[in-house]
CSV table of C-alpha atoms in Angstrom, one decimal:
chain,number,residue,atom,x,y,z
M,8,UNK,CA,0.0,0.0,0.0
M,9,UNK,CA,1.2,3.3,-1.0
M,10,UNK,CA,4.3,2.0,-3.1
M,11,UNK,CA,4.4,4.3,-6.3
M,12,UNK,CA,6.1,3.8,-9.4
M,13,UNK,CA,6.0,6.4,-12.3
M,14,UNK,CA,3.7,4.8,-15.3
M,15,UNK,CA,5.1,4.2,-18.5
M,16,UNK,CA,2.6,3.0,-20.9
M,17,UNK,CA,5.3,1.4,-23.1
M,18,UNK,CA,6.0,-0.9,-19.8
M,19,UNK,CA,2.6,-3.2,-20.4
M,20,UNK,CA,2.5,-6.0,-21.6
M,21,UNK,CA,1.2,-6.3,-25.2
M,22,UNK,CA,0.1,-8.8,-27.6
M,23,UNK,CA,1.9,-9.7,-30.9
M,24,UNK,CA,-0.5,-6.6,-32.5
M,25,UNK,CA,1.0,-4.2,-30.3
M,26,UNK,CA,-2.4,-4.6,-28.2
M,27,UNK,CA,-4.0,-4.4,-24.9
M,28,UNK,CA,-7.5,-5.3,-24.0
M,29,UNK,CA,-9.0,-2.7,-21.9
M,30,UNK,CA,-12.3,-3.1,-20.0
M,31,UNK,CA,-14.8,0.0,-19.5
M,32,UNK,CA,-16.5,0.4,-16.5
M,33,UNK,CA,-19.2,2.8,-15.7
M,34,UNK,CA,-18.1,4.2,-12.5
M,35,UNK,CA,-21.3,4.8,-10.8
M,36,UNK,CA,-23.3,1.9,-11.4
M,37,UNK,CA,-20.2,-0.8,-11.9
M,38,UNK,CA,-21.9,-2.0,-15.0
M,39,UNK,CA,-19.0,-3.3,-17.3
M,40,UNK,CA,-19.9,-1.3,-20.7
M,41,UNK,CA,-17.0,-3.1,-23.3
M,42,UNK,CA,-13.7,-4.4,-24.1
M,43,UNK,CA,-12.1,-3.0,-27.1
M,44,UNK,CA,-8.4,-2.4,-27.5
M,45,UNK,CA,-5.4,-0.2,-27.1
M,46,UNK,CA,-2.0,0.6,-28.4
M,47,UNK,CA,0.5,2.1,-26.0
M,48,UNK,CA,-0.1,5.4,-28.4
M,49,UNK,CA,-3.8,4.8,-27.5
M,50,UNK,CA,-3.2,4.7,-23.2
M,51,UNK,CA,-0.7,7.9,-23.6
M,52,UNK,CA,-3.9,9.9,-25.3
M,53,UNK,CA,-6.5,8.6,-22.9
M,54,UNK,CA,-4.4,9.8,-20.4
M,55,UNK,CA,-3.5,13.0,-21.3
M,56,UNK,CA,-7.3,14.1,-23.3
M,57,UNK,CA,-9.0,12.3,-20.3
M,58,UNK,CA,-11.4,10.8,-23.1
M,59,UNK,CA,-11.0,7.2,-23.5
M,60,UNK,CA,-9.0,6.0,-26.6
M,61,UNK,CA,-9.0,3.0,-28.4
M,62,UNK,CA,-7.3,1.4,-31.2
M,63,UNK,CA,-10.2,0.1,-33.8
M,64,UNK,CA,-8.6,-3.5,-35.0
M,65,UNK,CA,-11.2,-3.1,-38.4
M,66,UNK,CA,-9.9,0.5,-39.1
M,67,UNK,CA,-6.2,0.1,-38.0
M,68,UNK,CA,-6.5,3.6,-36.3
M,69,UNK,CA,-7.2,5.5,-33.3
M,70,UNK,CA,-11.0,5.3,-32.2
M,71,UNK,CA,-11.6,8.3,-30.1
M,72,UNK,CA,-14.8,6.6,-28.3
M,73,UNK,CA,-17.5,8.9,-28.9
M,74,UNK,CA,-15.9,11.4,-31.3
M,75,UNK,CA,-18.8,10.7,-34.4
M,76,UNK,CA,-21.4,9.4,-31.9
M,77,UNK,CA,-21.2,11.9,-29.1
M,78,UNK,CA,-21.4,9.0,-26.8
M,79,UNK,CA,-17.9,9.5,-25.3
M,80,UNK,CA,-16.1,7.8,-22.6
M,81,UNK,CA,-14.8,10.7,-20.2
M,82,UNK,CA,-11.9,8.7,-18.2
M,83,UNK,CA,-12.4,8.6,-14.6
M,84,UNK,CA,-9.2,6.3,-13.9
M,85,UNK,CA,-7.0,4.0,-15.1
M,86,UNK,CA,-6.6,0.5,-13.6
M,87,UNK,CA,-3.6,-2.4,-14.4
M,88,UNK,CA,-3.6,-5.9,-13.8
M,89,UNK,CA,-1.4,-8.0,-11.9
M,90,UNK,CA,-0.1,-8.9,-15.1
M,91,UNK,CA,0.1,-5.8,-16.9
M,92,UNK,CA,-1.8,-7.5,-19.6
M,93,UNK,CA,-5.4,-6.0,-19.5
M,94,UNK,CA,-6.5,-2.3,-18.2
M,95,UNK,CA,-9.6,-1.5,-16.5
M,96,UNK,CA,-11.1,1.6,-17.4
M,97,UNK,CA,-13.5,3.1,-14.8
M,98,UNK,CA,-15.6,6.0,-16.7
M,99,UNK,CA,-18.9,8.3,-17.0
M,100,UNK,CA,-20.1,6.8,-20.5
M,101,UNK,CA,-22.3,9.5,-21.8
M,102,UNK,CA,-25.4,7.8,-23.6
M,103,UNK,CA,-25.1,4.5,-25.1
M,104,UNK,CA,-22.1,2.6,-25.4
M,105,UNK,CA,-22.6,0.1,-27.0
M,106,UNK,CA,-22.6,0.1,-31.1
M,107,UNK,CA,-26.3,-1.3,-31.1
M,108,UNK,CA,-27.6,1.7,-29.4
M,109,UNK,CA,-27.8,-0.3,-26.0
M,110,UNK,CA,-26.5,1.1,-22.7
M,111,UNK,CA,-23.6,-2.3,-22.9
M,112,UNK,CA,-22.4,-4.3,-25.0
M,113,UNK,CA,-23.2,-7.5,-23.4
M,114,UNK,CA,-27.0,-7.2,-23.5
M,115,UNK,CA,-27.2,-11.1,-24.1
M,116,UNK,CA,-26.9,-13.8,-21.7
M,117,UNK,CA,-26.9,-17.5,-21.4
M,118,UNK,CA,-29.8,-19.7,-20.2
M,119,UNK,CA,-30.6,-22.9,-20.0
M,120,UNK,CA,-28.5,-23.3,-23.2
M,121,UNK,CA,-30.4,-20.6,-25.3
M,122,UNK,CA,-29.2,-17.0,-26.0
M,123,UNK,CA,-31.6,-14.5,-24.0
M,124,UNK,CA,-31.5,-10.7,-24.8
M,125,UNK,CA,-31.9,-8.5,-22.0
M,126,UNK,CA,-31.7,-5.1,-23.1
M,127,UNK,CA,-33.2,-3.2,-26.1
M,128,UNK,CA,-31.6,-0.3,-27.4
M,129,UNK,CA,-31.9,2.9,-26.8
M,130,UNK,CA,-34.8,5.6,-28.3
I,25,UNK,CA,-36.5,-8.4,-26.1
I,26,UNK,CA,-37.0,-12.3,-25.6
I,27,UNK,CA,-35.9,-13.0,-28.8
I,28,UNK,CA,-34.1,-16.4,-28.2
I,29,UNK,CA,-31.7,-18.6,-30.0
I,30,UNK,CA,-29.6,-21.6,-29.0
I,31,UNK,CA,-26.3,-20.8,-27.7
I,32,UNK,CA,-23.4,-22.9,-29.0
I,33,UNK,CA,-19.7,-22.1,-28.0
I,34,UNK,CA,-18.1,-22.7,-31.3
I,35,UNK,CA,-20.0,-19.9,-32.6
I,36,UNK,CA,-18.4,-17.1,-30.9
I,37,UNK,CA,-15.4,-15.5,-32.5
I,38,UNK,CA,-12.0,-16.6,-31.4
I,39,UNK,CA,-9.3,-15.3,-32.0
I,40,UNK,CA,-6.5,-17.0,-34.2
I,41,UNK,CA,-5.4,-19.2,-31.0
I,42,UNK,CA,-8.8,-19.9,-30.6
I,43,UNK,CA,-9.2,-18.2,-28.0
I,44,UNK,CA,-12.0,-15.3,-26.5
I,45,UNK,CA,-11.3,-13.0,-23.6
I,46,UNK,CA,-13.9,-13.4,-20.8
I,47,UNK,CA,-14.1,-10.5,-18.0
I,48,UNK,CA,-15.3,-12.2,-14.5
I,49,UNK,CA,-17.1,-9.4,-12.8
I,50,UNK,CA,-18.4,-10.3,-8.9
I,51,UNK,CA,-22.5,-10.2,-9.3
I,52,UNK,CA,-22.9,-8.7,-5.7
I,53,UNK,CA,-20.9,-5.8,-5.9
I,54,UNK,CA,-20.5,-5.2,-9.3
I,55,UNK,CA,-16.7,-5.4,-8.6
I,56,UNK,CA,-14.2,-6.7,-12.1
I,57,UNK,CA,-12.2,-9.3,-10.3
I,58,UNK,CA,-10.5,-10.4,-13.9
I,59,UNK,CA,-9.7,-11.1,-17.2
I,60,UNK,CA,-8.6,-14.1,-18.2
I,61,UNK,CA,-9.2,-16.4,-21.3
I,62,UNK,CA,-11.3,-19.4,-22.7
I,63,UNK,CA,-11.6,-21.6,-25.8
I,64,UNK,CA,-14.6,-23.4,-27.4
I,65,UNK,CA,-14.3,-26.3,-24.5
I,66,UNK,CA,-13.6,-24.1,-21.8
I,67,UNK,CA,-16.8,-22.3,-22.1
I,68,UNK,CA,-18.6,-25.5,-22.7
I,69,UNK,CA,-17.5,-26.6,-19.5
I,70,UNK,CA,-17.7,-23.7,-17.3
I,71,UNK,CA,-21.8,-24.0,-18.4
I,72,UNK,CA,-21.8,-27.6,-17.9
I,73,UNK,CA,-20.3,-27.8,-14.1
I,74,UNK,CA,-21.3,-24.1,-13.0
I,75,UNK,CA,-17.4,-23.8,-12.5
I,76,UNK,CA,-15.4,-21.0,-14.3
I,77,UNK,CA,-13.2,-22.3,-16.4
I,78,UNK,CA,-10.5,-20.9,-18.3
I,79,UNK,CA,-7.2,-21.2,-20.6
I,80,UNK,CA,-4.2,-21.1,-19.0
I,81,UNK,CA,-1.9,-19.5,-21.9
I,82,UNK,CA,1.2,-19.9,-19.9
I,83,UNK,CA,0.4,-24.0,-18.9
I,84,UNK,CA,-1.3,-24.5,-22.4
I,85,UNK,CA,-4.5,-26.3,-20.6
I,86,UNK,CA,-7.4,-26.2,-18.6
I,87,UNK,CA,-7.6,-23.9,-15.9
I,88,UNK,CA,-11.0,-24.4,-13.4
I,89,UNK,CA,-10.5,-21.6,-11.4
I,90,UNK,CA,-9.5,-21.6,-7.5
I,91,UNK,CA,-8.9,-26.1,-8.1
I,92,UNK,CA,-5.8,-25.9,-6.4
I,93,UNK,CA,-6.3,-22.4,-4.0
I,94,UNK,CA,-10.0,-22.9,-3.3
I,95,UNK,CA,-10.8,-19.6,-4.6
I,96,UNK,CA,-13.2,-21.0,-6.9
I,97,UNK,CA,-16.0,-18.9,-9.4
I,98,UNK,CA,-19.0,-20.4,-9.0
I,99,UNK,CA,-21.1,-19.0,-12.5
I,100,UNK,CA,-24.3,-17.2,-12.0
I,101,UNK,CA,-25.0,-16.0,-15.4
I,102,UNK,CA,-22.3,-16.4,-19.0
I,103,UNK,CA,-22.9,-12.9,-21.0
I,104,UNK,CA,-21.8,-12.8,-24.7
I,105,UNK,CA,-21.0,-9.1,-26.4
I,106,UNK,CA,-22.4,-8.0,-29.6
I,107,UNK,CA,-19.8,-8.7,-31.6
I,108,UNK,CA,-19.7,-12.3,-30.1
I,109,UNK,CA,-15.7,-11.8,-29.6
I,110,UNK,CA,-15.8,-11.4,-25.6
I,111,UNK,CA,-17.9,-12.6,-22.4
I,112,UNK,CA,-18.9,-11.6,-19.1
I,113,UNK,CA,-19.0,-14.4,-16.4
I,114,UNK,CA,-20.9,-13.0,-13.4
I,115,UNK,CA,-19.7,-15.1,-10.3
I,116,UNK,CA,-19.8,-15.7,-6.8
I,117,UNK,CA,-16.0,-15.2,-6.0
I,118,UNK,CA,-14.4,-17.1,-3.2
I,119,UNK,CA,-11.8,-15.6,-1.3
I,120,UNK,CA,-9.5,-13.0,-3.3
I,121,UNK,CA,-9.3,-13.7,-7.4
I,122,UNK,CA,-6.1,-12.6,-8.0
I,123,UNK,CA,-3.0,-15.1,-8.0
I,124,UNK,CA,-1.3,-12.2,-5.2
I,125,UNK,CA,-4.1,-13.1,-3.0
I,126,UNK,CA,-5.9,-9.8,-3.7
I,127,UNK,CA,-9.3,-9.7,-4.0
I,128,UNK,CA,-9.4,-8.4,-7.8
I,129,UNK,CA,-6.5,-8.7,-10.2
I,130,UNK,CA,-6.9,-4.9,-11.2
I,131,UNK,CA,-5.4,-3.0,-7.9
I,132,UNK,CA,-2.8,-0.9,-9.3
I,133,UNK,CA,-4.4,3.1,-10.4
I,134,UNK,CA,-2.8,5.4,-12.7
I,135,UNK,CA,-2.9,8.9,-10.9
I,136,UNK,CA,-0.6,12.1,-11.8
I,137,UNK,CA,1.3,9.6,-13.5
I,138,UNK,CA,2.4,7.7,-10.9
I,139,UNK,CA,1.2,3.5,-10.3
I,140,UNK,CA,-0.7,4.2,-6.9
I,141,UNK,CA,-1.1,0.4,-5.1
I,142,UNK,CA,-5.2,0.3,-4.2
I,143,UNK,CA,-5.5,-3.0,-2.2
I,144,UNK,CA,-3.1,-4.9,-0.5
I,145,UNK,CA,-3.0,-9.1,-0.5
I,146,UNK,CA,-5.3,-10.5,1.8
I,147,UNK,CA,-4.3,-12.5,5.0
């Protein structure tokens, strides 16, 4: 407790892409929102902006969460793992996050072996 | 809204080592205790026995969380996203998730720039 070390977001541990799975949380309610994924570029900029950053895998760039949707990610804080291999992101997600128009992105569960949807999205 | 299909593990997306990320998030407090990683089997199982079950990259086999430390996830609900790449596991977590003996793999912040230790290892 209390031990510091300066952060250095070339110091994680990434996969062979360069890539870090990072986990959005919405800080007030605890529900998990996504995962998407960032490049070490993509953890300096959500850092410094305070406005979550990913790296889209389909559009091999930067993906400013919200920036064409207005539903942005304003970054609350940054979490590591033991293993420096995943972040946890704890944030005040502004509308929907999910793609679908639905508050998450895991809006479908498993039960009794059939796929269940629990959430519509939004008006 | 109820629209229901089966669910069947092989047709989630894994990626090219066949594998799917899968967040375990504790279904009392809300709390992300981990990330960790599961193939087609591995989910199949964790729905059969009610056990998490995982990948272990490093051993390169099963993992059914807590087998050897007791810390066992017992599953209450499997969530799949909607781009059917990553899950949610909401669990019952026994004693601390984390391999340190924390309670959640994610205890290390990044504030002003510096790692700031959140939680230290349980007794």
């Amino acid at each position: 407790m209390g031990e510091t070390r300066r952060f250095d977001p070339e110091a994680l541990r990434y996969d062979a892409a360069g890539l870090i799975p990072c986990i959005a949380q919405e800080v007030g309610t605890g529900e998990v929102l996504m995962l998407a994924w960032m490049n070490a570029e993509a953890v300096a900029r959500t850092l410094a902006t305070g406005r979550v950053t990913y790296w889209s895998r389909s559009r091999g760039d930067f993906w400013v969460k919200g920036e064409t949707s207005g539903h942005v990610q304003e970054l609350v804080e940054l979490r590591v793992d033991c293993d420096r291999d995943c972040l946890l992101a704890l944030v005040r997600q502004n509308g929907p996050a999910c793609h679908t128009n639905r508050r998450v992105c895991f809006y479908t569960a498993v039960r009794d072996g059939a796929e269940v949807e629990l959430m519509a999205p939004e008006a």
